[in-house]
CSV table of C-alpha atoms in Angstrom, one decimal:
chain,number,residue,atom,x,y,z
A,34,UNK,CA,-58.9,-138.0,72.6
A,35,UNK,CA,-58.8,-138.8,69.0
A,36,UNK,CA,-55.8,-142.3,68.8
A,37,UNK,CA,-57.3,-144.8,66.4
A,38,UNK,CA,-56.4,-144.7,62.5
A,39,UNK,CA,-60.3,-145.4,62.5
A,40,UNK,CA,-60.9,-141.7,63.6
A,41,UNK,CA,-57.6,-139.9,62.0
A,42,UNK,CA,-58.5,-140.8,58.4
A,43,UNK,CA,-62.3,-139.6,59.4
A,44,UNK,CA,-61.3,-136.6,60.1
A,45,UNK,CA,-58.8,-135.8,57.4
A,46,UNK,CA,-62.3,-136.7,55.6
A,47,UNK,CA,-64.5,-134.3,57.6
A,48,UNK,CA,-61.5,-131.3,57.9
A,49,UNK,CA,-61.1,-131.6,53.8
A,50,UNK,CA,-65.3,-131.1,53.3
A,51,UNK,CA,-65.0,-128.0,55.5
A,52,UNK,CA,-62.7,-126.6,53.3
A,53,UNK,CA,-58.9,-126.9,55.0
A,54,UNK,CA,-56.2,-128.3,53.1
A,55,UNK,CA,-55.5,-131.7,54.2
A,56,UNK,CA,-52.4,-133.9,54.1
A,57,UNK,CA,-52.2,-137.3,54.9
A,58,UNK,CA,-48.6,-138.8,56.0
A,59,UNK,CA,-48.3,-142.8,55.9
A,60,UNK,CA,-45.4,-145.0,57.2
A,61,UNK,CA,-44.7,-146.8,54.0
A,62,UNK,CA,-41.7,-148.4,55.1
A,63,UNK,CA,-39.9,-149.1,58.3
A,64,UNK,CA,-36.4,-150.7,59.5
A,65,UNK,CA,-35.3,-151.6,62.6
A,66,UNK,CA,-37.2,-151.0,66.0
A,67,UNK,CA,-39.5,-148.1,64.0
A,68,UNK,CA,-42.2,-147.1,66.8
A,69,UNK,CA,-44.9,-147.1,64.9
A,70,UNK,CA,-46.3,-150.1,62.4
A,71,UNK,CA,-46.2,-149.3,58.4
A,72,UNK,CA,-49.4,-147.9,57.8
A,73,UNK,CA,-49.8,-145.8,60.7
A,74,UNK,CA,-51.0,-142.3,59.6
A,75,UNK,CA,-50.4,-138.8,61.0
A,76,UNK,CA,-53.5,-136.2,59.3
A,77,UNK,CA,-52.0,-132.3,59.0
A,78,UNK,CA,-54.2,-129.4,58.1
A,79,UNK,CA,-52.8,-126.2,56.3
A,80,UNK,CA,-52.6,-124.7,59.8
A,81,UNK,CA,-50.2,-127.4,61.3
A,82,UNK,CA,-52.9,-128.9,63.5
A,83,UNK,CA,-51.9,-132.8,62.9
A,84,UNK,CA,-53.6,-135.6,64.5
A,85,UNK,CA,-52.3,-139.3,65.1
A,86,UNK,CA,-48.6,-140.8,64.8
A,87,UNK,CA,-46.2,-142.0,62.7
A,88,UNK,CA,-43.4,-142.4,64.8
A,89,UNK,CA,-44.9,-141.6,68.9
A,90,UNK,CA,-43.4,-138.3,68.8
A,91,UNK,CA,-39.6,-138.2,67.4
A,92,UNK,CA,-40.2,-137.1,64.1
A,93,UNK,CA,-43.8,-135.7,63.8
A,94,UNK,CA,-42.6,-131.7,63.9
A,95,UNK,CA,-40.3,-132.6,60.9
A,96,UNK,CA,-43.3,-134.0,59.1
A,97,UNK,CA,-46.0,-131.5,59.8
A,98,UNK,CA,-43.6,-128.5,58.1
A,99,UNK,CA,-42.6,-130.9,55.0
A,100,UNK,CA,-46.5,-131.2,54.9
A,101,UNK,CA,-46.8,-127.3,54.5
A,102,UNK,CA,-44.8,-127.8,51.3
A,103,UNK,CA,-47.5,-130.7,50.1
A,104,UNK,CA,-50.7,-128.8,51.1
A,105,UNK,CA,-49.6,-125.3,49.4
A,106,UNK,CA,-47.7,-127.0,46.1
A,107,UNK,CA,-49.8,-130.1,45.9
A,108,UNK,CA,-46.8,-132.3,45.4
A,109,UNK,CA,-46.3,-135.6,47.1
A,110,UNK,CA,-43.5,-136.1,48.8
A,111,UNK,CA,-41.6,-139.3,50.8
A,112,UNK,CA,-39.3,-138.4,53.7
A,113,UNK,CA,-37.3,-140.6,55.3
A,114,UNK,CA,-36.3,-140.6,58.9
A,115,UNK,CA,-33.2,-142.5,60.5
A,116,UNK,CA,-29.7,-142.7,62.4
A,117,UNK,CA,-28.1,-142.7,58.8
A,118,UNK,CA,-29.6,-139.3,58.0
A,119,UNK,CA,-27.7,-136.4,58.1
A,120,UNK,CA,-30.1,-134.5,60.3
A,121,UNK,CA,-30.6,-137.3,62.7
A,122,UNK,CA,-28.8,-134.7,65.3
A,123,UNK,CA,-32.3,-132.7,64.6
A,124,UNK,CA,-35.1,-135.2,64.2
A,125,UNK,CA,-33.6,-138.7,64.5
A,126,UNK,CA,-34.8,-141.6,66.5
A,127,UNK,CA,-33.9,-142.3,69.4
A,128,UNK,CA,-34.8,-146.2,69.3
A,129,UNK,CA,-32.1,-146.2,66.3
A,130,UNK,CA,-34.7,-147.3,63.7
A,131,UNK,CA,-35.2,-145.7,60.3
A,132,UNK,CA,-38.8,-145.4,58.7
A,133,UNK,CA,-39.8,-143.6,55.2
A,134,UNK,CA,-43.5,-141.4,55.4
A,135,UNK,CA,-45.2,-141.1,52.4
A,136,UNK,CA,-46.9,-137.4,52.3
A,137,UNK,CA,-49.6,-136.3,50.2
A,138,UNK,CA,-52.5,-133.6,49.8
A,139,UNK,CA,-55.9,-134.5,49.9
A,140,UNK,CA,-57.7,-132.9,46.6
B,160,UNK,CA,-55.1,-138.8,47.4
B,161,UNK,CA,-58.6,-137.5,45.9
B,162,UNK,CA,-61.6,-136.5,48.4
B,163,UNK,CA,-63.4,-139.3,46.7
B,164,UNK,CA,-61.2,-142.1,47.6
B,165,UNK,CA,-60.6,-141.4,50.7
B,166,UNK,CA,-64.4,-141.1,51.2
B,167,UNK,CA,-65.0,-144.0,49.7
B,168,UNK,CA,-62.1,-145.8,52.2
B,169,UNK,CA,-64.2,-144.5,55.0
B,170,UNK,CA,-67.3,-145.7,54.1
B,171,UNK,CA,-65.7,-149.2,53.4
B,172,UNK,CA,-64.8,-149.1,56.9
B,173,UNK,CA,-67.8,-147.5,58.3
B,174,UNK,CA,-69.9,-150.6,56.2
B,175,UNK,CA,-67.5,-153.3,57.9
B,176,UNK,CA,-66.0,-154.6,54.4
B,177,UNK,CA,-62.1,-154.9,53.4
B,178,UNK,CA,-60.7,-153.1,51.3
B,179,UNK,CA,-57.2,-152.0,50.3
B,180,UNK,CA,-55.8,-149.3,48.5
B,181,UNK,CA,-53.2,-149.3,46.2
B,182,UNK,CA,-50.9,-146.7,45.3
B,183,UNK,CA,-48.3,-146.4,42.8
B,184,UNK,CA,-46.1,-144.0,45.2
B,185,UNK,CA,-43.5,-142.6,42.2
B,186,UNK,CA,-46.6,-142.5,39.1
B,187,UNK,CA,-48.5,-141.1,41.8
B,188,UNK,CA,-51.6,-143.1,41.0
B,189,UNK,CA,-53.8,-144.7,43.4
B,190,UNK,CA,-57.1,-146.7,43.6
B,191,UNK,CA,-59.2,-147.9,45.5
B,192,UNK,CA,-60.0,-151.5,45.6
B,193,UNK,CA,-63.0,-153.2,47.8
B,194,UNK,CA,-63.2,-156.9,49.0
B,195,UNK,CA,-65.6,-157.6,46.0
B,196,UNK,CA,-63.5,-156.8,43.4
B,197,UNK,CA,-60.6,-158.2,44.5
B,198,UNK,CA,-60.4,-161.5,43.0
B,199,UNK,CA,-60.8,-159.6,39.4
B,200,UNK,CA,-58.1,-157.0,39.8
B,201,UNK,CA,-55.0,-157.5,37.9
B,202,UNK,CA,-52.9,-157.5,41.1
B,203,UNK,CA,-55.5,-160.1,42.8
B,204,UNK,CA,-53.1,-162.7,44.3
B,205,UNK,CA,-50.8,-159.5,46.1
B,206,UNK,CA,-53.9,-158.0,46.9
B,207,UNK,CA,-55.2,-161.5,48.6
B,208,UNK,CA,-52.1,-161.8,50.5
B,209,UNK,CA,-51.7,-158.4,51.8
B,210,UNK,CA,-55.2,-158.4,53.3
B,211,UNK,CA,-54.6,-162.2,54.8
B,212,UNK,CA,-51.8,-160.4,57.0
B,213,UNK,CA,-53.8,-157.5,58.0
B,214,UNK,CA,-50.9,-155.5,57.3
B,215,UNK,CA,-50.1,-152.8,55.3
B,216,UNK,CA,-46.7,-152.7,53.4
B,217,UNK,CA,-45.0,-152.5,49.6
B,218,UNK,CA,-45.2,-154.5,47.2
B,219,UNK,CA,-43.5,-155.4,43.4
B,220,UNK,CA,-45.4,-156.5,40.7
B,221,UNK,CA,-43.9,-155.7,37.1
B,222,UNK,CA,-41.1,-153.9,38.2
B,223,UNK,CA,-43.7,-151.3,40.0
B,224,UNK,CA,-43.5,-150.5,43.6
B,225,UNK,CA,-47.0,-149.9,45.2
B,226,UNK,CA,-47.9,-149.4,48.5
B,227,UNK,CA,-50.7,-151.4,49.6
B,228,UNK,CA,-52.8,-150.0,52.9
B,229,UNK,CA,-54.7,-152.6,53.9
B,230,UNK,CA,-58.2,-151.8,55.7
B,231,UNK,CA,-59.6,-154.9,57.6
B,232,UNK,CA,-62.9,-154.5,59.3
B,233,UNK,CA,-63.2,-152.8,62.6
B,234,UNK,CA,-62.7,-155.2,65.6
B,235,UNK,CA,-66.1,-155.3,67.1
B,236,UNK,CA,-67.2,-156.8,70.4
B,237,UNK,CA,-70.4,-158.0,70.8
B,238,UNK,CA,-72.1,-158.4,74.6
B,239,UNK,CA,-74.7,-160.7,76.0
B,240,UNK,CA,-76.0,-159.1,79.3
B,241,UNK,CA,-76.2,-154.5,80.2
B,242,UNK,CA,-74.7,-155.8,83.4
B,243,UNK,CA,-72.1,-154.5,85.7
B,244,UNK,CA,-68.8,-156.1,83.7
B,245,UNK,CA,-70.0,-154.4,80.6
B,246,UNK,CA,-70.7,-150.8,82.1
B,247,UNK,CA,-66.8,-151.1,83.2
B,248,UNK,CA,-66.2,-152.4,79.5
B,249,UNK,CA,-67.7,-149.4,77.7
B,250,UNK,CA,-65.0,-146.9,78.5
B,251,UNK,CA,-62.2,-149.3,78.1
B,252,UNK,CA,-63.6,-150.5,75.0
B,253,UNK,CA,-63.6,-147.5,73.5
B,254,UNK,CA,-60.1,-146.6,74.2
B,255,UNK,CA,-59.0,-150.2,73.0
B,256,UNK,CA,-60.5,-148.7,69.5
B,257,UNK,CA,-62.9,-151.8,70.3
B,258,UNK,CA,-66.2,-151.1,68.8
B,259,UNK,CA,-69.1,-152.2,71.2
B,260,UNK,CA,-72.2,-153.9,71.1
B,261,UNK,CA,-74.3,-154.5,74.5
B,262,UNK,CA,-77.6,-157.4,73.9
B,263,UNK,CA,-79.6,-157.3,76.5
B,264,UNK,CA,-83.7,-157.9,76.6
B,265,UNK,CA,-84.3,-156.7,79.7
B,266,UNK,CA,-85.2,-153.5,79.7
B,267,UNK,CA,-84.5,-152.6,83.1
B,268,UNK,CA,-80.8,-153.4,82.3
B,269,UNK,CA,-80.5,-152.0,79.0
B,270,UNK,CA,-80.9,-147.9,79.7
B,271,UNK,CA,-79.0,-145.0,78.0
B,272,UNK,CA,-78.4,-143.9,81.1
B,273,UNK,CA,-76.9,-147.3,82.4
B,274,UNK,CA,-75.0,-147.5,78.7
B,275,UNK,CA,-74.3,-143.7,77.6
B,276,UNK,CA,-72.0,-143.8,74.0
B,277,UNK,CA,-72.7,-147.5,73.7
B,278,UNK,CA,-75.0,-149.5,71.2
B,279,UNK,CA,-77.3,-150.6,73.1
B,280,UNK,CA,-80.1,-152.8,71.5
B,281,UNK,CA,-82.7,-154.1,74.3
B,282,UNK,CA,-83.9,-157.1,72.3
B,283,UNK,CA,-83.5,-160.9,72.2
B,284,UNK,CA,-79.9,-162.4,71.1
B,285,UNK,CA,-81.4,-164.0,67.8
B,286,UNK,CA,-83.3,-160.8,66.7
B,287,UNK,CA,-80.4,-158.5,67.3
B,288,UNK,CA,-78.0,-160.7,66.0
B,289,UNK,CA,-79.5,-161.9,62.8
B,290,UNK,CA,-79.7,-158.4,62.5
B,291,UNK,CA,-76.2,-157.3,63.1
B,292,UNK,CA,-74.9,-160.2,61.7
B,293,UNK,CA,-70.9,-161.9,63.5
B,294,UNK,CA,-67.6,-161.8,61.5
B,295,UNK,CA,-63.7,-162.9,61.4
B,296,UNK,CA,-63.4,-159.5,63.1
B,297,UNK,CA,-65.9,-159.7,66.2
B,298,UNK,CA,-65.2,-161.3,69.6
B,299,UNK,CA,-68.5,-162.5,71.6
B,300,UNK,CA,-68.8,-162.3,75.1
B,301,UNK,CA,-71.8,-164.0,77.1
B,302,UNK,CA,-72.1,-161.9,80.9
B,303,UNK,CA,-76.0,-162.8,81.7
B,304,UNK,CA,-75.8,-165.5,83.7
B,305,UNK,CA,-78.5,-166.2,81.9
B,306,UNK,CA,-79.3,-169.3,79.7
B,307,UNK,CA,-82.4,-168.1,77.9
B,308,UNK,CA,-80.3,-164.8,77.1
B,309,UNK,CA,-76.9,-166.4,76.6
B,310,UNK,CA,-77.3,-169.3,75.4
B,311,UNK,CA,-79.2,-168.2,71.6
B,312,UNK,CA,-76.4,-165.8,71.4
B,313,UNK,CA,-73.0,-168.6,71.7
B,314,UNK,CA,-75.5,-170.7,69.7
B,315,UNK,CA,-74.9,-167.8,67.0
B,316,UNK,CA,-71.6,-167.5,67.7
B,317,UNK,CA,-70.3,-170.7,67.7
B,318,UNK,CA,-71.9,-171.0,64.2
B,319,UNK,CA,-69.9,-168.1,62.7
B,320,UNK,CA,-66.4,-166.7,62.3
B,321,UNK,CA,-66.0,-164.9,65.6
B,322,UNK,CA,-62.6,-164.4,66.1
B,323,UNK,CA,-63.2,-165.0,70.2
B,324,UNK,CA,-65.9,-166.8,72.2
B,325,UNK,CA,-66.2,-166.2,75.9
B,326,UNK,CA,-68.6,-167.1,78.6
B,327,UNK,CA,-68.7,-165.8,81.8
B,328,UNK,CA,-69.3,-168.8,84.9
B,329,UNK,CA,-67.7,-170.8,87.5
B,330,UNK,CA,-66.8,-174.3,86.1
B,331,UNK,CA,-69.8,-176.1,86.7
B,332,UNK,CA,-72.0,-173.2,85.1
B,333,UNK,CA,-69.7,-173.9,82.3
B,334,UNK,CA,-70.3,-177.9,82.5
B,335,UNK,CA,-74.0,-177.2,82.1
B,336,UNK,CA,-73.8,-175.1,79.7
B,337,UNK,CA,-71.7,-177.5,77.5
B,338,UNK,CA,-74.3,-179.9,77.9
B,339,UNK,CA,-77.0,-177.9,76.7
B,340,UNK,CA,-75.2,-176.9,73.9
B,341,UNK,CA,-74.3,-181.0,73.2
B,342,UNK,CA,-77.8,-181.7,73.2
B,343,UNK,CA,-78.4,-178.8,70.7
B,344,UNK,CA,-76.1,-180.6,68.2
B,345,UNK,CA,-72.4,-178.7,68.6
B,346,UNK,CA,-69.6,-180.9,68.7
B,347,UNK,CA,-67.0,-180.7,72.0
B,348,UNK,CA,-64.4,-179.2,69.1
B,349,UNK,CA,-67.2,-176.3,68.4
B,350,UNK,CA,-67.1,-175.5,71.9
B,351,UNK,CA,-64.1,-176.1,73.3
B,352,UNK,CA,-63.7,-172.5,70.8
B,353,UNK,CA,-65.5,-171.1,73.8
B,354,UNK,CA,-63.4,-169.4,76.7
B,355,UNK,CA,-64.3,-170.1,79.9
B,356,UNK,CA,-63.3,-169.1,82.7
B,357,UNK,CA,-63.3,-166.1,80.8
B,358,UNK,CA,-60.6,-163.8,80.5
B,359,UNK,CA,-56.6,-163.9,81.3
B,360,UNK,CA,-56.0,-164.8,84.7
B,361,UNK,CA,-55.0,-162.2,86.7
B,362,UNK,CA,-57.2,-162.9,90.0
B,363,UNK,CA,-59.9,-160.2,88.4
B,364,UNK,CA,-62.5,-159.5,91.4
B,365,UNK,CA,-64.1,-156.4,90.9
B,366,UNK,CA,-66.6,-156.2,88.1
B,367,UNK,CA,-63.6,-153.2,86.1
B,368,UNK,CA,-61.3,-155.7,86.7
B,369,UNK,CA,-63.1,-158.8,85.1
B,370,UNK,CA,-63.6,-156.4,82.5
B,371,UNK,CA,-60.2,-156.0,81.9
B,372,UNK,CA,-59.1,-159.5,82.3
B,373,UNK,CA,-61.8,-160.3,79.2
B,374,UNK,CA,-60.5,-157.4,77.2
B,375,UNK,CA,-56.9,-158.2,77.6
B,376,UNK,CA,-57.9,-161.9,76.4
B,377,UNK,CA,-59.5,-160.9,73.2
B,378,UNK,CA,-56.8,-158.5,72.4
B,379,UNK,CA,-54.3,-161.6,72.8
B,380,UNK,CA,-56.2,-163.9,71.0
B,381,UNK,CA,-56.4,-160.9,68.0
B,382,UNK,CA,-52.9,-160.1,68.2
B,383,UNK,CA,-51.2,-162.9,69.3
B,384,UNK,CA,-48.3,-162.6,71.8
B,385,UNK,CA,-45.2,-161.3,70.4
B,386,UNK,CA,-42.4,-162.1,72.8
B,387,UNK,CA,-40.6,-165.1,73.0
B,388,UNK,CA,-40.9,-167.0,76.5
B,389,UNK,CA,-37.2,-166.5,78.4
């Protein structure tokens, strides 16, 4: 079982020398009861394999397509995640916090 | 973020030196700066702070927003004695994110097949330490029973930065020990740093459960408790 940041930015090392397009997500900013701690990272490959966490589970499927959009156009992008967005309906969290994720492709 | 700095992040880490890098999230910018060169980067005194706290997070400087991900050392825990407590500790350990490190000169103790996945170094506490070296970010745990293996290695660890001492014994083990290590010239406020009894107490019998009640110490004493007593 791969859990630690210690092994998630490893392998975003390892799965970006094989060749894969990589894209790192980070928690950059968090309000509120946010599940996981700023600097938490969730590793995505071009394929939508993802490894790690930046929210335990509420919000990751949002981020892993969004990072689809950073691996193919190389553009970063930050998404923000809350009870005051719109599509909290969709991909809200449930603990009511809000946190912002950083995404960008590793070149 | 380029192949190269990310790289270079993971060998920081891999090395056991800080480092934090710093991105400028809307320029798009990012670098990477290690532990050395900290106290000459521009940014220096945010840089300083953000790493005291362990934490990453934003921060202004210049009417700039960057976003500082701070990379501490590994916690590492370092282990006097291949003995039962630390075969339990191994797979714990490693699912703590606990890097380990089992001392032990015995041979007949200190087997890959006793210690599979762990490092393992079958030598005396003051070659394998001097070698290794102990930080702000290791925690060292004495489980020998054994003076001649023990003691050399809270000698060692009482004269660095360990973040956590412990020493496995009943009370007047303990008492002995403190005078032997009076006698070597440590003051009762260098070793009152040690913990003993070892570990919380949670009436740990079994060898798995000793191991547990040492683990669940050093992760308090790295952490800190968080809530506030009712």
């Amino acid at each position: 079982m791969i859990s630690t940041e210690t092994d998630i930015l490893r392998a975003a090392e390892d799965w970006a020398r094989g060749g894969r397009g990589v894209a790192i997500a980070t928690v950059v900013e968090t309000w509120g009861s946010a599940p996981r701690p700023v600097g938490s990272h969730l590793v995505i490959d071009g394929e939508g394999n993802f490894l790690g966490s930046v929210s335990g589970g509420c919000v990751e499927g949002a981020v892993v397509a969004e990072a689809a959009d950073v691996i193919a156009d190389g553009k970063a992008r930050m998404l923000e995640f809350g009870v005051a967005d719109e599509t909290a309906w969709q991909v809200g969290l449930s603990c009511g916090g809000r946190i912002k994720v950083y995404v960008e492709k590793v070149n | 973020m380029e192949l190269s700095t990310l790289a270079a992040l993971n060998a920081e880490r891999q090395a056991r030196r800080a480092a934090v890098l710093v991105s400028d999230l809307a320029g798009g910018t990012q670098r990477l700066v290690k532990q050395v060169a900290i106290a000459a980067d521009p940014l220096a005194e945010l840089l300083e702070r953000q790493l005291r706290s362990g934490k990453s997070g934003m921060v202004e400087a210049d009417g700039t927003s960057y976003f500082l991900t701070v990379q501490a050392p590994h916690p590492r825990v370092v282990v006097t004695g291949a003995v039962h407590i630390s075969q339990a500790m191994a797979p714990m350990a490693r699912a703590l994110d606990l890097d380990l490190v089992v001392i032990d000169p015995r041979t007949a103790f200190a087997t890959p097949e006793r210690f599979p996945e762990v490092t393992l170094l079958a030598e005396w506490p003051e070659e394998a330490i001097g070698r290794i070296g102990l930080d702000a970010y290791t925690a060292f745990v004495a489980l020998t029973h054994d003076p001649k293996i023990d003691d050399p290695g809270l000698v060692a660890a009482l004269r660095s930065d360990c973040f956590y001492v412990g020493a496995l014994g009943s009370r007047k083990t303990h008492g002995r020990r403190l005078e032997r290590l009076a006698e070597a010239g440590f003051d009762a406020t260098t070793t009152d740093r040690i913990h003993a009894p070892i570990g919380l107490d949670i009436g740990a019998v079994s060898p798995a459960e000793i191991a547990l009640a040492i683990l669940a110490e050093i992760v308090q004493t790295l952490r800190g408790p968080r809530r506030k007593p009712a």
